[in-house]
């Protein structure tokens, strides 16, 4: 005998509208009749779709031999809610199909029964694959998932590779499902080759179906095993819907890849001044939900790993998610993306802040990000550079350049900070706009003889000079760092004055050497 759930797995019944009573989908029938007279076997009642037939449905449903009702015809008729409730109470499915020829319907059902009796019903399942592909092409992923939910009488959850709910899903609020997903995410299910895996937790048994296209893993379908459920039929319905779902996900991946490539190109052009107009910037930004009419602040983050921590293991996506959560917690929006080995953060700020307040807020936010990243990734060092705010977002390329300068040149300051704003990096900010040839020329002209001496003495004098400047000319502190007596240091400084032809008591000479030492670090 056929069950009604098996019947609906073959055309034209695949397209049937389920009106009610679907909890009785596992009912089976041995005959198909056009009337309800003298029934003495489990029967599927085949009725033409008319208003008078619909009004008689309660009477037909009350017959103990009627296992379900199939209404056929092209008429679009309304079934009152009270009749649907009666079908639900009897747990007897009521289906509607557009097919109008009852003899053709009977023959199709007879063929299905024959295929099942000789063990060839799998051919019916295989034909159902084309239905799911057609439904996907004509409607949507949501329509496919909703139809599966109806046919199986429960939630069918589509998950991505990380066991997060796919956007096509109606996300359930059931806590035990979320607990299960958390435990699944810790297991290597992506590598399994089976069509599905049985998983269990305290809330019950589940079937986890694997979505693959060749070697690419696209995600999972999760289905709970419920009491009275015919597992074999449910598995077949899911398995033959999977090609449609997988093809959609692959197509979505391709679209997202192209979309991401276009987005990456837009951001690259923004940071390298390749956009034509502010109007174009605003219009293109809208495609991704970015409002470039708002003021922005830009940061560049560099992550340095310890030598015993392979850089390839750094999960940039996880780091960027953490940064995003911190910015969202501050009631701000941001664009966060990797470029040239760094992470760029463009924060959309409030329009009514003064430049001073805006800078202070961004430095506080950057320090918070720095603290959280280094706390969660203790094998890494985090450095953040901030550029200045400009009235037009077309000037973001300048802020990007400044943030990189703050990141690179700020580390040469004696007061080492992990978060540095371009405005606060001192004389290095001025030197960043001078050509390297001019810097090199000044460096050699100022420290020329000392450079030659130190090549023979392993930077002996240069180390002394840098320590002297780092301690603001304090003899005792400098001598303590160098592990020498203050008088020894005084003699060494006198010799340096002679070599460099300067007087460390003169501010102009002190500044000249200070700039040369800065240039030395920059050139290195």
Short mmCIF file of C-alpha atoms in Angstrom, two decimals:
data_model
loop_
_atom_site.label_atom_id
_atom_site.label_comp_id
_atom_site.label_asym_id
_atom_site.label_seq_id
_atom_site.Cartn_x
_atom_site.Cartn_y
_atom_site.Cartn_z
CA UNK A 1 0.00 0.00 0.00
CA UNK A 2 1.03 3.59 -0.64
CA UNK A 3 1.19 6.20 2.07
CA UNK A 4 -0.06 9.67 1.28
CA UNK A 5 3.44 11.02 1.98
CA UNK A 6 4.80 8.69 -0.74
CA UNK A 7 2.02 9.72 -3.11
CA UNK A 8 2.95 13.36 -2.85
CA UNK A 9 6.53 12.53 -3.85
CA UNK A 10 5.56 11.93 -7.50
CA UNK A 11 4.15 14.24 -10.18
CA UNK A 12 1.51 15.54 -10.54
CA UNK A 13 0.95 15.14 -6.77
CA UNK A 14 4.25 16.90 -5.98
CA UNK A 15 2.46 20.10 -6.94
CA UNK A 16 -0.54 19.37 -4.74
CA UNK A 17 -1.73 22.00 -2.30
CA UNK A 18 -2.05 20.57 1.22
CA UNK A 19 -5.25 21.99 2.68
CA UNK A 20 -5.30 20.24 6.06
CA UNK A 21 -5.00 17.04 8.06
CA UNK A 22 -1.33 16.62 7.20
CA UNK A 23 -0.50 15.02 10.54
CA UNK A 24 -2.01 11.90 8.97
CA UNK A 25 0.48 11.92 6.09
CA UNK A 26 1.64 8.41 7.05
CA UNK A 27 -1.83 6.93 6.45
CA UNK A 28 -1.80 4.27 3.75
CA UNK A 29 -4.52 3.27 1.30
CA UNK A 30 -5.18 0.24 -0.91
CA UNK A 31 -7.85 1.58 -3.27
CA UNK A 32 -8.78 4.86 -4.95
CA UNK A 33 -12.52 5.61 -5.24
CA UNK A 34 -14.64 8.37 -6.78
CA UNK A 35 -17.36 7.96 -4.15
CA UNK A 36 -17.74 7.00 -0.51
CA UNK A 37 -20.42 4.33 -0.93
CA UNK A 38 -19.79 0.86 0.53
CA UNK A 39 -16.14 1.38 1.42
CA UNK A 40 -14.58 -1.52 3.28
CA UNK A 41 -10.87 -0.94 2.62
CA UNK A 42 -8.44 1.91 3.40
CA UNK A 43 -9.35 4.36 0.67
CA UNK A 44 -8.05 7.54 -0.96
CA UNK A 45 -11.18 9.39 -1.99
CA UNK A 46 -10.91 11.10 -5.39
CA UNK A 47 -13.39 13.97 -5.74
CA UNK A 48 -13.97 16.66 -8.33
CA UNK A 49 -13.38 20.17 -7.06
CA UNK A 50 -16.80 21.83 -6.71
CA UNK A 51 -18.44 23.97 -4.05
CA UNK A 52 -20.94 21.22 -3.19
CA UNK A 53 -18.11 18.67 -2.80
CA UNK A 54 -16.26 20.97 -0.43
CA UNK A 55 -19.36 21.39 1.73
CA UNK A 56 -19.62 17.58 1.97
CA UNK A 57 -15.99 17.11 3.09
CA UNK A 58 -16.88 16.75 6.82
CA UNK A 59 -19.14 13.82 5.95
CA UNK A 60 -16.46 12.14 3.83
CA UNK A 61 -13.79 12.66 6.48
CA UNK A 62 -15.94 11.03 9.14
CA UNK A 63 -15.94 7.74 7.21
CA UNK A 64 -13.48 5.45 9.01
CA UNK A 65 -12.28 3.85 5.75
CA UNK A 66 -11.38 7.19 4.15
CA UNK A 67 -7.66 7.78 4.77
CA UNK A 68 -7.41 10.98 2.76
CA UNK A 69 -9.14 13.08 0.09
CA UNK A 70 -7.70 14.23 -3.23
CA UNK A 71 -9.62 17.08 -4.90
CA UNK A 72 -8.95 17.53 -8.61
CA UNK A 73 -9.88 20.18 -11.17
CA UNK A 74 -8.93 23.67 -12.32
CA UNK A 75 -11.44 25.56 -10.19
CA UNK A 76 -10.02 27.91 -7.54
CA UNK A 77 -12.33 27.34 -4.63
CA UNK A 78 -12.21 28.53 -1.06
CA UNK A 79 -12.28 25.92 1.72
CA UNK A 80 -13.72 27.29 4.97
CA UNK A 81 -11.46 27.25 8.01
CA UNK A 82 -13.95 25.08 9.89
CA UNK A 83 -13.57 22.29 7.32
CA UNK A 84 -9.77 22.50 7.49
CA UNK A 85 -10.02 22.22 11.28
CA UNK A 86 -12.18 19.10 10.89
CA UNK A 87 -9.55 17.54 8.59
CA UNK A 88 -6.88 18.38 11.19
CA UNK A 89 -8.93 16.84 13.99
CA UNK A 90 -9.40 13.58 12.01
CA UNK A 91 -5.72 13.71 10.90
CA UNK A 92 -6.82 12.90 7.36
CA UNK A 93 -4.96 14.79 4.60
CA UNK A 94 -6.96 16.86 2.12
CA UNK A 95 -5.01 17.61 -1.08
CA UNK A 96 -5.84 19.70 -4.15
CA UNK A 97 -4.32 19.18 -7.63
CA UNK A 98 -4.83 20.99 -10.94
CA UNK A 99 -5.07 17.69 -12.85
CA UNK A 100 -8.62 17.33 -14.24
CA UNK A 101 -8.69 13.74 -15.60
CA UNK A 102 -9.66 11.23 -12.84
CA UNK A 103 -8.73 8.19 -14.94
CA UNK A 104 -5.23 9.61 -15.51
CA UNK A 105 -4.89 10.20 -11.77
CA UNK A 106 -5.96 6.64 -10.98
CA UNK A 107 -3.52 5.21 -13.53
CA UNK A 108 -0.64 7.25 -12.11
CA UNK A 109 -1.42 6.02 -8.59
CA UNK A 110 -1.66 2.43 -9.88
CA UNK A 111 1.76 2.78 -11.51
CA UNK A 112 3.22 4.11 -8.25
CA UNK A 113 1.77 1.16 -6.31
CA UNK A 114 3.26 -1.27 -8.84
CA UNK A 115 6.72 0.32 -8.64
CA UNK A 116 6.60 0.09 -4.84
CA UNK A 117 5.47 -3.56 -4.92
CA UNK A 118 8.46 -4.58 -7.08
CA UNK A 119 10.96 -2.51 -5.11
CA UNK A 120 11.59 0.19 -7.74
CA UNK A 121 10.06 3.20 -5.98
CA UNK A 122 13.51 4.87 -6.01
CA UNK A 123 12.81 5.89 -9.62
CA UNK A 124 9.93 7.99 -8.34
CA UNK A 125 12.25 9.74 -5.87
CA UNK A 126 14.77 10.45 -8.63
CA UNK A 127 12.07 12.09 -10.75
CA UNK A 128 11.24 14.36 -7.81
CA UNK A 129 14.68 16.00 -8.11
CA UNK A 130 13.55 17.89 -11.22
CA UNK A 131 10.54 19.22 -9.26
CA UNK A 132 12.78 20.75 -6.60
CA UNK A 133 15.04 22.28 -9.24
CA UNK A 134 12.01 23.76 -11.00
CA UNK A 135 10.60 25.13 -7.75
CA UNK A 136 13.96 26.72 -6.95
CA UNK A 137 14.26 28.32 -10.40
CA UNK A 138 10.68 29.57 -10.53
CA UNK A 139 10.40 30.75 -6.94
CA UNK A 140 13.18 30.82 -4.35
CA UNK A 141 15.23 29.01 -1.74
CA UNK A 142 12.68 30.07 0.86
CA UNK A 143 9.89 28.40 -1.16
CA UNK A 144 11.87 25.13 -1.30
CA UNK A 145 12.53 25.17 2.45
CA UNK A 146 8.92 26.02 3.24
CA UNK A 147 7.66 23.19 1.00
CA UNK A 148 10.01 20.72 2.69
CA UNK A 149 8.77 21.88 6.09
CA UNK A 150 5.18 21.28 4.99
CA UNK A 151 5.89 17.84 3.50
CA UNK A 152 7.87 16.65 6.50
CA UNK A 153 5.59 18.31 9.04
CA UNK A 154 8.41 20.02 10.96
CA UNK A 155 11.23 22.57 10.81
CA UNK A 156 13.91 21.89 8.19
CA UNK A 157 16.93 23.99 9.17
CA UNK A 158 19.45 25.13 6.58
CA UNK A 159 22.86 25.83 8.13
CA UNK A 160 26.07 27.27 6.73
CA UNK A 161 29.51 25.67 7.10
CA UNK A 162 29.89 27.14 10.61
CA UNK A 163 26.49 25.83 11.79
CA UNK A 164 24.93 29.28 11.68
CA UNK A 165 21.36 29.68 10.37
CA UNK A 166 21.27 30.50 6.68
CA UNK A 167 19.41 33.69 5.75
CA UNK A 168 16.79 31.62 3.87
CA UNK A 169 15.68 30.08 7.15
CA UNK A 170 13.05 31.20 9.56
CA UNK A 171 15.35 31.11 12.59
CA UNK A 172 13.85 29.09 15.46
CA UNK A 173 13.98 30.36 19.01
CA UNK A 174 14.28 26.83 20.43
CA UNK A 175 17.16 26.86 22.89
CA UNK A 176 17.92 23.12 22.60
CA UNK A 177 18.55 23.53 18.86
CA UNK A 178 21.03 26.32 19.56
CA UNK A 179 22.78 24.17 22.17
CA UNK A 180 23.01 21.34 19.63
CA UNK A 181 24.47 23.64 16.97
CA UNK A 182 27.10 24.89 19.40
CA UNK A 183 28.20 21.30 20.09
CA UNK A 184 28.14 20.40 16.37
CA UNK A 185 30.42 23.32 15.53
CA UNK A 186 33.18 21.68 17.60
CA UNK A 187 33.10 18.44 15.56
CA UNK A 188 34.75 17.79 12.14
CA UNK A 189 31.48 17.04 10.29
CA UNK A 190 32.63 18.75 7.08
CA UNK A 191 35.01 15.89 6.32
CA UNK A 192 32.38 13.14 6.49
CA UNK A 193 31.51 11.51 3.16
CA UNK A 194 28.11 10.06 4.10
CA UNK A 195 24.90 11.64 2.80
CA UNK A 196 23.81 12.27 6.37
CA UNK A 197 24.92 11.72 9.97
CA UNK A 198 22.81 10.86 13.01
CA UNK A 199 23.55 13.15 15.95
CA UNK A 200 22.05 13.10 19.43
CA UNK A 201 21.81 15.25 22.53
CA UNK A 202 19.53 15.39 25.54
CA UNK A 203 16.71 16.85 23.42
CA UNK A 204 16.61 13.90 20.98
CA UNK A 205 17.98 12.48 17.73
CA UNK A 206 18.67 14.54 14.63
CA UNK A 207 19.61 13.86 11.01
CA UNK A 208 22.42 16.08 9.74
CA UNK A 209 22.54 16.11 5.92
CA UNK A 210 25.74 17.25 4.18
CA UNK A 211 25.50 19.74 1.31
CA UNK A 212 28.37 19.27 -1.14
CA UNK A 213 29.25 20.11 -4.71
CA UNK A 214 32.29 18.08 -5.69
CA UNK A 215 34.92 18.78 -3.05
CA UNK A 216 33.27 22.00 -1.88
CA UNK A 217 31.23 21.84 1.31
CA UNK A 218 28.26 24.23 1.21
CA UNK A 219 26.59 23.64 4.56
CA UNK A 220 24.08 21.34 6.28
CA UNK A 221 20.39 20.52 6.63
CA UNK A 222 19.24 19.59 10.12
CA UNK A 223 16.09 17.55 10.73
CA UNK A 224 14.81 16.21 14.05
CA UNK A 225 13.62 12.60 14.33
CA UNK A 226 10.08 12.86 15.73
CA UNK A 227 7.77 10.12 17.09
CA UNK A 228 5.76 8.38 14.34
CA UNK A 229 7.96 9.77 11.62
CA UNK A 230 8.68 7.49 8.63
CA UNK A 231 12.44 8.07 8.50
CA UNK A 232 13.06 6.44 5.11
CA UNK A 233 10.53 8.65 3.31
CA UNK A 234 11.80 11.81 5.01
CA UNK A 235 15.40 10.98 4.10
CA UNK A 236 14.46 10.43 0.46
CA UNK A 237 12.56 13.72 0.27
CA UNK A 238 15.52 15.64 1.73
CA UNK A 239 18.16 13.87 -0.37
CA UNK A 240 16.32 14.58 -3.64
CA UNK A 241 15.80 18.22 -2.72
CA UNK A 242 19.51 18.67 -1.90
CA UNK A 243 20.70 19.15 -5.55
CA UNK A 244 18.36 22.15 -5.89
CA UNK A 245 19.52 23.63 -2.58
CA UNK A 246 23.20 22.98 -3.33
CA UNK A 247 22.95 24.52 -6.82
CA UNK A 248 21.39 27.63 -5.28
CA UNK A 249 24.12 27.91 -2.62
CA UNK A 250 26.86 27.50 -5.25
CA UNK A 251 25.26 30.18 -7.40
CA UNK A 252 24.89 32.41 -4.32
CA UNK A 253 28.59 31.87 -3.52
CA UNK A 254 29.56 32.88 -7.06
CA UNK A 255 27.40 36.01 -6.84
CA UNK A 256 28.81 36.87 -3.42
CA UNK A 257 32.36 36.37 -4.69
CA UNK A 258 31.74 38.75 -7.58
CA UNK A 259 29.97 41.16 -5.22
CA UNK A 260 32.88 40.98 -2.76
CA UNK A 261 35.37 41.52 -5.58
CA UNK A 262 33.46 44.61 -6.70
CA UNK A 263 33.25 45.84 -3.10
CA UNK A 264 36.99 45.26 -2.57
CA UNK A 265 37.73 47.23 -5.76
CA UNK A 266 35.50 50.08 -4.57
CA UNK A 267 37.29 50.23 -1.19
CA UNK A 268 40.70 50.07 -2.90
CA UNK A 269 39.72 52.99 -5.17
CA UNK A 270 38.44 54.91 -2.14
CA UNK A 271 41.76 54.54 -0.28
CA UNK A 272 43.90 55.32 -3.31
CA UNK A 273 41.96 58.34 -4.61
CA UNK A 274 40.60 56.65 -7.74
CA UNK A 275 36.97 57.77 -7.39
CA UNK A 276 35.66 60.51 -9.68
CA UNK A 277 33.15 62.35 -7.49
CA UNK A 278 31.62 62.52 -4.05
CA UNK A 279 28.21 61.80 -5.58
CA UNK A 280 29.60 58.57 -7.05
CA UNK A 281 31.11 57.69 -3.67
CA UNK A 282 27.76 58.17 -1.90
CA UNK A 283 25.77 56.24 -4.53
CA UNK A 284 28.17 53.29 -4.65
CA UNK A 285 28.34 53.16 -0.86
CA UNK A 286 24.55 52.74 -0.68
CA UNK A 287 24.85 49.36 -2.42
CA UNK A 288 26.42 47.97 0.75
CA UNK A 289 24.41 50.04 3.23
CA UNK A 290 27.20 52.59 3.86
CA UNK A 291 26.17 56.22 4.34
CA UNK A 292 29.07 58.34 3.13
CA UNK A 293 27.16 61.54 3.85
CA UNK A 294 28.26 60.98 7.47
CA UNK A 295 31.72 62.00 8.74
CA UNK A 296 34.27 59.19 9.03
CA UNK A 297 37.42 58.39 10.96
CA UNK A 298 39.97 55.89 9.68
CA UNK A 299 42.26 53.48 11.57
CA UNK A 300 44.83 50.98 10.35
CA UNK A 301 45.64 47.99 12.55
CA UNK A 302 48.77 45.88 12.25
CA UNK A 303 49.06 42.49 13.96
CA UNK A 304 52.56 41.24 14.77
CA UNK A 305 52.85 37.60 15.80
CA UNK A 306 55.50 36.06 17.97
CA UNK A 307 58.14 34.04 16.12
CA UNK A 308 56.80 30.79 17.59
CA UNK A 309 53.27 31.51 16.39
CA UNK A 310 52.75 30.84 12.65
CA UNK A 311 51.13 33.79 10.92
CA UNK A 312 49.07 31.47 8.75
CA UNK A 313 46.99 30.53 11.80
CA UNK A 314 45.68 34.06 12.34
CA UNK A 315 41.88 34.08 11.86
CA UNK A 316 41.38 37.56 10.42
CA UNK A 317 37.62 37.02 10.04
CA UNK A 318 37.30 36.27 13.77
CA UNK A 319 39.38 39.33 14.63
CA UNK A 320 37.27 41.55 12.37
CA UNK A 321 34.06 40.16 13.93
CA UNK A 322 35.41 41.07 17.39
CA UNK A 323 36.30 44.58 16.21
CA UNK A 324 32.81 44.98 14.73
CA UNK A 325 31.15 43.92 17.98
CA UNK A 326 33.20 46.48 19.93
CA UNK A 327 32.27 49.26 17.52
CA UNK A 328 28.60 48.23 17.55
CA UNK A 329 28.69 48.30 21.37
CA UNK A 330 29.75 51.95 21.06
CA UNK A 331 26.60 52.57 18.94
CA UNK A 332 28.65 53.18 15.82
CA UNK A 333 28.86 51.59 12.37
CA UNK A 334 32.06 50.70 10.53
CA UNK A 335 33.59 49.16 7.42
CA UNK A 336 36.25 46.63 8.40
CA UNK A 337 38.40 44.88 5.81
CA UNK A 338 41.95 43.55 5.31
CA UNK A 339 44.36 45.23 2.92
CA UNK A 340 48.11 44.76 2.42
CA UNK A 341 48.40 42.56 5.51
CA UNK A 342 46.72 45.16 7.76
CA UNK A 343 43.12 45.69 8.86
CA UNK A 344 41.48 48.98 7.84
CA UNK A 345 38.62 50.31 9.99
CA UNK A 346 36.46 53.16 8.66
CA UNK A 347 34.16 54.37 11.44
CA UNK A 348 31.04 56.43 10.68
CA UNK A 349 30.90 59.12 13.35
CA UNK A 350 28.26 61.57 14.59
CA UNK A 351 28.04 64.76 12.46
CA UNK A 352 27.71 67.19 15.38
CA UNK A 353 31.03 66.47 17.13
CA UNK A 354 33.82 69.03 17.22
CA UNK A 355 37.20 67.94 15.76
CA UNK A 356 38.66 67.69 19.28
CA UNK A 357 35.81 65.53 20.61
CA UNK A 358 35.86 63.37 17.46
CA UNK A 359 39.58 62.69 17.83
CA UNK A 360 39.28 61.91 21.55
CA UNK A 361 36.37 59.49 20.95
CA UNK A 362 38.28 57.64 18.24
CA UNK A 363 41.44 57.34 20.33
CA UNK A 364 39.38 55.90 23.20
CA UNK A 365 37.70 53.45 20.80
CA UNK A 366 41.06 52.44 19.28
CA UNK A 367 42.53 51.82 22.74
CA UNK A 368 39.53 49.65 23.62
CA UNK A 369 39.98 47.63 20.42
CA UNK A 370 43.71 47.28 21.09
CA UNK A 371 43.12 46.06 24.65
CA UNK A 372 40.48 43.49 23.62
CA UNK A 373 42.49 42.10 20.70
CA UNK A 374 45.69 41.68 22.70
CA UNK A 375 43.71 40.18 25.62
CA UNK A 376 41.99 37.59 23.42
CA UNK A 377 45.09 36.85 21.34
CA UNK A 378 47.96 36.80 23.79
CA UNK A 379 50.36 35.50 21.12
CA UNK A 380 50.01 38.72 19.13
CA UNK A 381 50.95 42.37 19.40
CA UNK A 382 48.47 44.90 18.08
CA UNK A 383 49.39 48.38 16.79
CA UNK A 384 46.82 50.96 15.62
CA UNK A 385 47.40 54.15 13.66
CA UNK A 386 44.72 56.83 13.20
CA UNK A 387 44.44 59.41 10.45
CA UNK A 388 42.84 62.81 10.71
CA UNK A 389 39.18 63.58 9.94
CA UNK A 390 38.49 65.51 6.72
CA UNK A 391 35.28 67.41 5.84
CA UNK A 392 34.83 65.34 2.66
CA UNK A 393 35.02 61.54 2.54
CA UNK A 394 36.72 61.92 -0.84
CA UNK A 395 39.76 62.75 1.32
CA UNK A 396 39.78 59.35 3.03
CA UNK A 397 42.89 58.47 1.01
CA UNK A 398 44.73 61.18 2.98
CA UNK A 399 43.50 59.79 6.29
CA UNK A 400 44.59 56.30 5.15
CA UNK A 401 48.08 57.59 4.35
CA UNK A 402 48.28 59.38 7.70
CA UNK A 403 47.14 56.32 9.66
CA UNK A 404 49.89 54.28 7.99
CA UNK A 405 52.43 57.00 8.79
CA UNK A 406 51.28 57.06 12.42
CA UNK A 407 51.60 53.29 12.49
CA UNK A 408 55.09 53.18 11.00
CA UNK A 409 56.80 56.36 12.21
CA UNK A 410 55.19 56.66 15.63
CA UNK A 411 57.14 53.63 16.82
CA UNK A 412 60.35 55.67 16.53
CA UNK A 413 59.25 58.07 19.25
CA UNK A 414 60.77 57.66 22.68
CA UNK A 415 57.29 57.51 24.22
CA UNK A 416 56.21 54.23 22.68
CA UNK A 417 52.42 53.78 22.36
CA UNK A 418 50.39 51.03 20.74
CA UNK A 419 47.71 53.47 19.57
CA UNK A 420 48.97 56.56 17.76
CA UNK A 421 47.14 59.41 16.08
CA UNK A 422 48.85 61.17 13.18
CA UNK A 423 48.58 64.52 14.96
CA UNK A 424 50.50 63.14 17.96
CA UNK A 425 53.60 61.62 16.37
CA UNK A 426 55.68 64.79 16.63
CA UNK A 427 58.45 65.64 14.21
CA UNK A 428 58.11 62.29 12.41
CA UNK A 429 54.85 63.69 11.00
CA UNK A 430 56.80 66.44 9.21
CA UNK A 431 59.55 64.09 8.05
CA UNK A 432 57.00 61.73 6.47
CA UNK A 433 56.41 64.27 3.69
CA UNK A 434 60.11 64.70 2.84
CA UNK A 435 61.68 62.62 0.07
CA UNK A 436 64.07 59.89 1.24
CA UNK A 437 66.96 61.33 -0.76
CA UNK A 438 66.70 64.63 1.13
CA UNK A 439 66.43 62.81 4.45
CA UNK A 440 69.50 60.74 3.66
CA UNK A 441 71.44 63.84 2.64
CA UNK A 442 70.59 65.65 5.91
CA UNK A 443 71.42 62.55 7.98
CA UNK A 444 74.86 62.12 6.44
CA UNK A 445 75.68 65.84 6.60
CA UNK A 446 74.79 66.00 10.31
CA UNK A 447 76.17 62.69 11.61
CA UNK A 448 78.71 61.97 8.88
CA UNK A 449 81.93 61.35 10.86
CA UNK A 450 80.05 59.59 13.64
CA UNK A 451 78.52 57.19 11.10
CA UNK A 452 82.00 56.16 9.93
CA UNK A 453 83.28 55.74 13.50
CA UNK A 454 80.32 53.61 14.52
CA UNK A 455 80.75 51.27 11.57
CA UNK A 456 84.03 50.28 13.23
CA UNK A 457 82.66 50.32 16.82
CA UNK A 458 79.25 48.55 16.55
CA UNK A 459 77.16 51.73 17.03
CA UNK A 460 79.02 52.53 20.28
CA UNK A 461 78.62 56.32 20.02
CA UNK A 462 75.19 56.23 18.38
CA UNK A 463 73.79 54.15 21.27
CA UNK A 464 75.15 56.69 23.73
CA UNK A 465 73.65 59.57 21.76
CA UNK A 466 70.20 57.94 21.50
CA UNK A 467 70.13 57.09 25.22
CA UNK A 468 71.04 60.71 26.03
CA UNK A 469 68.13 62.02 23.93
CA UNK A 470 65.66 59.39 25.16
CA UNK A 471 66.27 60.62 28.72
CA UNK A 472 65.93 64.29 27.72
CA UNK A 473 69.63 65.01 28.44
CA UNK A 474 69.50 63.69 32.03
CA UNK A 475 73.10 62.57 32.81
CA UNK A 476 72.25 60.28 35.72
CA UNK A 477 69.41 58.42 33.98
CA UNK A 478 71.43 58.02 30.79
CA UNK A 479 74.48 56.72 32.71
CA UNK A 480 72.25 54.26 34.59
CA UNK A 481 70.86 52.87 31.33
CA UNK A 482 74.37 52.50 29.86
CA UNK A 483 75.76 50.99 33.09
CA UNK A 484 78.55 53.61 33.31
CA UNK A 485 79.55 56.32 35.79
CA UNK A 486 78.08 59.82 35.14
CA UNK A 487 81.62 61.24 34.79
CA UNK A 488 82.42 58.62 32.15
CA UNK A 489 79.30 59.71 30.28
CA UNK A 490 80.28 63.38 30.50
CA UNK A 491 83.68 62.59 28.93
CA UNK A 492 81.98 60.58 26.17
CA UNK A 493 79.55 63.43 25.44
CA UNK A 494 82.46 65.90 25.22
CA UNK A 495 84.05 63.66 22.63
CA UNK A 496 80.75 63.50 20.71
CA UNK A 497 80.56 67.31 20.72
CA UNK A 498 84.01 67.41 19.17
CA UNK A 499 83.20 64.78 16.53
CA UNK A 500 79.90 66.41 15.57
CA UNK A 501 81.06 70.02 16.03
CA UNK A 502 78.05 70.84 18.24
CA UNK A 503 77.34 72.12 21.76
CA UNK A 504 74.76 70.12 23.69
CA UNK A 505 73.98 73.23 25.74
CA UNK A 506 72.68 74.99 22.61
CA UNK A 507 69.01 74.26 21.72
CA UNK A 508 69.60 74.63 17.99
CA UNK A 509 72.40 72.03 18.03
CA UNK A 510 70.31 69.70 20.20
CA UNK A 511 67.41 69.94 17.72
CA UNK A 512 69.69 69.34 14.71
CA UNK A 513 71.04 66.08 16.19
CA UNK A 514 67.55 65.06 17.36
CA UNK A 515 66.17 65.33 13.81
CA UNK A 516 69.14 63.39 12.42
CA UNK A 517 68.51 60.56 14.90
CA UNK A 518 64.84 60.45 13.88
CA UNK A 519 65.84 60.25 10.23
CA UNK A 520 68.27 57.43 11.05
CA UNK A 521 65.42 55.34 12.45
CA UNK A 522 63.14 56.16 9.53
CA UNK A 523 65.78 55.20 6.97
CA UNK A 524 66.46 51.96 8.80
#
